[in-house]
Short mmCIF file of C-alpha atoms in Angstrom, two decimals:
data_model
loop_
_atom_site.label_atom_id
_atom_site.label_comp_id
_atom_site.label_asym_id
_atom_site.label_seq_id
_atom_site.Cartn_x
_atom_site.Cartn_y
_atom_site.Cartn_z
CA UNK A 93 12.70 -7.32 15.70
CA UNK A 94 11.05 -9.38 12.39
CA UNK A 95 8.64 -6.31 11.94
CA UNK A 96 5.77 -7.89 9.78
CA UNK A 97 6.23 -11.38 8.59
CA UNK A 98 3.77 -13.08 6.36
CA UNK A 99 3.24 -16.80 5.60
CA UNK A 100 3.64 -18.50 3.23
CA UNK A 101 5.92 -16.32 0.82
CA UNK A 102 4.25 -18.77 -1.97
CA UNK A 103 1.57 -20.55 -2.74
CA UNK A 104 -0.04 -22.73 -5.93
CA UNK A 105 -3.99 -23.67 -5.08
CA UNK A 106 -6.34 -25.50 -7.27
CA UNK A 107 -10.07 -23.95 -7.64
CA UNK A 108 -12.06 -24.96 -5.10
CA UNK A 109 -9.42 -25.38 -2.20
CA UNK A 110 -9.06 -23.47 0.75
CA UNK A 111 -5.80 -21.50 2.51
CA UNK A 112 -5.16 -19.24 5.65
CA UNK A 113 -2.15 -16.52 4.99
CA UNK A 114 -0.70 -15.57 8.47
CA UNK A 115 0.88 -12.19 8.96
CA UNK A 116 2.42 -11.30 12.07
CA UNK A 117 3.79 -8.22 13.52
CA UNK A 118 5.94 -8.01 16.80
CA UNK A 119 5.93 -4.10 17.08
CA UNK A 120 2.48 -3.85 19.23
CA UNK A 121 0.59 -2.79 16.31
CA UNK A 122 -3.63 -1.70 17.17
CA UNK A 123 -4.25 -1.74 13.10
CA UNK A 124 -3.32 -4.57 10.58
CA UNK A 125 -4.32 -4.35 7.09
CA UNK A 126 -4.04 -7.14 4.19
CA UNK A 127 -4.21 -5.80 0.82
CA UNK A 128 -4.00 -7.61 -2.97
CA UNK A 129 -1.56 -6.05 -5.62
CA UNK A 130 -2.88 -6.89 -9.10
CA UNK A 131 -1.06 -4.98 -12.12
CA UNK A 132 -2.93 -1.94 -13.36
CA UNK A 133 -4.76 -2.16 -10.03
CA UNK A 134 -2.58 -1.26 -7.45
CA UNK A 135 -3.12 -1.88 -3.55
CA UNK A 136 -6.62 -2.79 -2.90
CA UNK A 137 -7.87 -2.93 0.76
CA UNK A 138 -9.57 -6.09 1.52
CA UNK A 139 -9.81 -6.22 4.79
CA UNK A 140 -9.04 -4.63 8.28
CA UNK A 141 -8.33 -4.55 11.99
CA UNK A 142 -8.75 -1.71 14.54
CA UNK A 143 -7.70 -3.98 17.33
CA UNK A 144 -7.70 -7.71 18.57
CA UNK A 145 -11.08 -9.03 18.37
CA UNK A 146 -12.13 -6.24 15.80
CA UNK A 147 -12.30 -6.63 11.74
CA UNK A 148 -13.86 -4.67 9.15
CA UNK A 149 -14.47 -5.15 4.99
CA UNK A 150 -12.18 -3.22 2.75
CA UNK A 151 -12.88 -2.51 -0.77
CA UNK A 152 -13.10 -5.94 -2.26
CA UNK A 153 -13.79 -8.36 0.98
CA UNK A 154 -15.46 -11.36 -1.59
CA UNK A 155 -14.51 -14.02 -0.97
CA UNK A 156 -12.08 -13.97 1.80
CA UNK A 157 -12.50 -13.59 5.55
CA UNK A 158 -10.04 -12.42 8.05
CA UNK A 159 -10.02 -13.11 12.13
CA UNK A 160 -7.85 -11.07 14.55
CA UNK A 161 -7.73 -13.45 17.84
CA UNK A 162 -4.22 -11.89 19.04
CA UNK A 163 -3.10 -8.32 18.45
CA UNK A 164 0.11 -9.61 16.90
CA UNK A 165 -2.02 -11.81 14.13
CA UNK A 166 -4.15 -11.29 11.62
CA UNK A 167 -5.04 -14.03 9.39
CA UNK A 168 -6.78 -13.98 5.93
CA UNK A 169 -8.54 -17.43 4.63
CA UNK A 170 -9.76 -17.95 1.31
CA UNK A 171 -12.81 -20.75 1.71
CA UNK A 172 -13.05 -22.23 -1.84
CA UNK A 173 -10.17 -20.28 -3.45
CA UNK A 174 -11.36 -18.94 -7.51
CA UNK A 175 -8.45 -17.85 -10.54
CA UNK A 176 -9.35 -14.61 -9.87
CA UNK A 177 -8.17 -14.44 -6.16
CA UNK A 178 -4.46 -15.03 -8.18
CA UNK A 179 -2.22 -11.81 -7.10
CA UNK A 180 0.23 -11.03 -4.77
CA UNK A 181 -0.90 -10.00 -1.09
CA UNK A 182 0.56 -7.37 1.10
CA UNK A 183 -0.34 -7.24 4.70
CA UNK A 184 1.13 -4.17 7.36
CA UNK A 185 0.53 -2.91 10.33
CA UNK A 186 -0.06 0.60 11.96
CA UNK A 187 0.46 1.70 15.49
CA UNK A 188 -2.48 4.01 16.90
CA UNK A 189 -1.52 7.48 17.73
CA UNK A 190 1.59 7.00 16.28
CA UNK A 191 3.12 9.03 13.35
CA UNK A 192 0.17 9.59 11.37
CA UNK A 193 -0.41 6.95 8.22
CA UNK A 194 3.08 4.92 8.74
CA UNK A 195 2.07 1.39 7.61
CA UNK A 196 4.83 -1.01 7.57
CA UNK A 197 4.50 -3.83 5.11
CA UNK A 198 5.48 -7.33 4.76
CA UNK A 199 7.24 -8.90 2.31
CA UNK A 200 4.10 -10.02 0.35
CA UNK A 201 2.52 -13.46 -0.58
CA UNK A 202 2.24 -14.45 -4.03
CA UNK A 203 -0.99 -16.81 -4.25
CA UNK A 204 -1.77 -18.42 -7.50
CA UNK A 205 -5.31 -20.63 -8.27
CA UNK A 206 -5.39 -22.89 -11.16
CA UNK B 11 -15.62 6.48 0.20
CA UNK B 12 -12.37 8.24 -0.26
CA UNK B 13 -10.83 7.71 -3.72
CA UNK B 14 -7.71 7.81 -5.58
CA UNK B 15 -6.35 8.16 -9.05
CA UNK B 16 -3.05 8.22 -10.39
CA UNK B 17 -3.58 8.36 -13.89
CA UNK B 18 -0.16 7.52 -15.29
CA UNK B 19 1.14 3.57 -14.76
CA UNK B 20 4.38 4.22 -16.67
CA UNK B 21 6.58 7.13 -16.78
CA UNK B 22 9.90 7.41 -17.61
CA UNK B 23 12.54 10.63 -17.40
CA UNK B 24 16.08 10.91 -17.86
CA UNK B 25 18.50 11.27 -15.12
CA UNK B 26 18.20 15.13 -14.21
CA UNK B 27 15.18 16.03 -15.23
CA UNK B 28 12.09 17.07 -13.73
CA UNK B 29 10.19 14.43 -12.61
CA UNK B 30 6.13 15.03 -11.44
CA UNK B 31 3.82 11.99 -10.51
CA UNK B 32 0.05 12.74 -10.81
CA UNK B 33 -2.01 11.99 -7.89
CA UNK B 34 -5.88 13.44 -7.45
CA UNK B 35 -7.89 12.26 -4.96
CA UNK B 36 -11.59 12.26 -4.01
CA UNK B 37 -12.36 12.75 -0.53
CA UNK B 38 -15.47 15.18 0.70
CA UNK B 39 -13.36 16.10 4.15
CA UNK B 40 -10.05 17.47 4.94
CA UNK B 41 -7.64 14.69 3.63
CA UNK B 42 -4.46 13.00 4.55
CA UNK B 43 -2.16 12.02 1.83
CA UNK B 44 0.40 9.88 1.54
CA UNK B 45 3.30 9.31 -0.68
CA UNK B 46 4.31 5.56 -0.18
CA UNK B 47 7.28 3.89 -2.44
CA UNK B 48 8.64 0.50 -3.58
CA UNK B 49 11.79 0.14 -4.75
CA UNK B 50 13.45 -3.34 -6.40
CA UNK B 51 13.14 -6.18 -3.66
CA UNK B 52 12.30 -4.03 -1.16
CA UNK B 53 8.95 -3.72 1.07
CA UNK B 54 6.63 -0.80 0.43
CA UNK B 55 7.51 2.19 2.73
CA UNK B 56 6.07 5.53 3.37
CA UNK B 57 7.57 8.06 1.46
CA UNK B 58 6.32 11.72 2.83
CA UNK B 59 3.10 12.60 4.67
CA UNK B 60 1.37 16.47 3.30
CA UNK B 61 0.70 17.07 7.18
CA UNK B 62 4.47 17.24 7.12
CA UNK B 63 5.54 19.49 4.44
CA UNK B 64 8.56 17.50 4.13
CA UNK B 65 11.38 17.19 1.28
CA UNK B 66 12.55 13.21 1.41
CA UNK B 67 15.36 12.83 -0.85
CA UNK B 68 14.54 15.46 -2.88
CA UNK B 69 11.17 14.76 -3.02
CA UNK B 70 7.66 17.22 -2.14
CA UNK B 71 4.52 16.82 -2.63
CA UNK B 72 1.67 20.07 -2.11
CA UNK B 73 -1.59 19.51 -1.42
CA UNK B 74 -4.04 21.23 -3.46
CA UNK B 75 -7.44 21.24 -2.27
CA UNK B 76 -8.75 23.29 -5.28
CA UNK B 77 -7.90 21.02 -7.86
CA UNK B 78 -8.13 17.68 -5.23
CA UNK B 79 -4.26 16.84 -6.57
CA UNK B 80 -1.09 16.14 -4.37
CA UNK B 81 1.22 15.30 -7.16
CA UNK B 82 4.85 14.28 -6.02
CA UNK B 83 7.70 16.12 -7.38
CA UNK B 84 12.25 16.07 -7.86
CA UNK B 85 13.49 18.85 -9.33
CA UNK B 86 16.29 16.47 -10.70
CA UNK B 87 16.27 12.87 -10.93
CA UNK B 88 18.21 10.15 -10.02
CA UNK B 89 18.18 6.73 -11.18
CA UNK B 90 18.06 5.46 -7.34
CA UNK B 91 14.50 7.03 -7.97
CA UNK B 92 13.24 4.30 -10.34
CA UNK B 93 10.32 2.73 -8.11
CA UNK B 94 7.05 2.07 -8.36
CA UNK B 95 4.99 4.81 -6.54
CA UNK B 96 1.75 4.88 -4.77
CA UNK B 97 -0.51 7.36 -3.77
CA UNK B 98 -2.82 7.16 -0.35
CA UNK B 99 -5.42 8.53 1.13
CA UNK B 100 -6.45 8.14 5.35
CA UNK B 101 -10.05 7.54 6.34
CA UNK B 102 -11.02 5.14 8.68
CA UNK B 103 -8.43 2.82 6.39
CA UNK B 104 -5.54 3.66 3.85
CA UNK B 105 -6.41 3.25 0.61
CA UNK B 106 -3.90 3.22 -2.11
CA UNK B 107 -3.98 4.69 -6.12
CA UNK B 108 -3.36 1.96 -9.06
CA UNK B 109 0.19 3.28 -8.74
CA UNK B 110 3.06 4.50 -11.14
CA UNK B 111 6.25 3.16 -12.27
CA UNK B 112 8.97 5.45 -12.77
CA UNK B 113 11.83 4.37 -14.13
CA UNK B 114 14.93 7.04 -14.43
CA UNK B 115 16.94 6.58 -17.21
CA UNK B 116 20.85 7.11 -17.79
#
């Protein structure tokens, strides 16, 4: 039982290039969630997933979009990646009905554009 | 859009003392907080939920709807306790505070 696992653990990108993270989660998880961690900034919400087939924008959704194809994934591409998509990303996952907001995280991403 | 503010990023106590982490939220129905942690090399976790009313290694948190706080609070604390700490509030998503670092010193 690998919980949530996110892909890659690091990544360098030039301006202008394109990535997918992949986090997946083997606990039969409805909700996923991928966040960025910036210092000063905390855990922003950039996008999210009620259920397979189902996303929905966050608090700072620019620039990056997300597709939920199979419960257990939830991927996050950036299209033409900018400096300030640099930070650290979280994603977790949440079972529905289940003890009420117990998100469990992965190990983060740590994306950096030049 | 629910909101949250912790408005210290550092704090620092010694080992023993009170320790209080400052969380106010803005949220115009009944909320559900969250206390989540990160320690050293570890993933975030949930810390304590206010629907519980729980004490987590020595930790509380009361909601206060008057004032729109639910601070987290150790009567005495440990250096295990140095984290970084983040508030969160449950809508239709979680959404976390900027977060504060406590570090417990010796």
């Amino acid at each position: 039982n690998a919980g949530v696992t996110q892909t890659p653990k690091f990544r360098v990108l030039k301006t202008g290039q394109s990535m997918t993270l992949l986090c997946a989660q083997d606990m039969n998880h409805e909700y996923m969630y991928w966040y960025r961690q910036d210092p000063g900034m905390g855990l922003r919400l950039i996008h999210y997933s009620v259920g397979e087939g189902t996303t929905a924008k966050g608090e700072v959704p620019d620039g990056y979009n997300v597709s939920r194809l199979k419960k257990q994934n939830f991927l996050l591409g950036l299209e033409s990646a900018a400096p300030s998509q640099t930070s650290v990303y979280f994603c977790a996952s949440e079972l529905a009905g289940g003890p009420v907001g117990e998100l469990f995280f992965g190990e983060g991403s740590r994306l950096t554009v030049l | 859009a629910q909101r949250v503010t912790q408005p210290e990023k550092l704090l620092s106590v010694f080992k023993g003392a009170p320790v209080e982490l400052k969380c106010n939220y803005s949220y115009s129905g009944s909320p559900e907080l969250f206390w989540y942690v990160q320690y050293s090399r570890q993933r975030l976790q949930l810390l304590l939920r206010h629907i519980s009313r729980e004490s987590i290694k020595g930790f509380t948190a009361d909601l206060n709807k008057g004032e729109t706080s639910f601070h987290l609070k150790k009567p005495f604390a440990q250096e295990e306790d140095s984290a970084m700490y983040y508030c969160a509030l449950r809508d239709n998503d979680m959404r976390f505070g900027a977060g504060t670092r406590l570090t417990v010193k010796p």
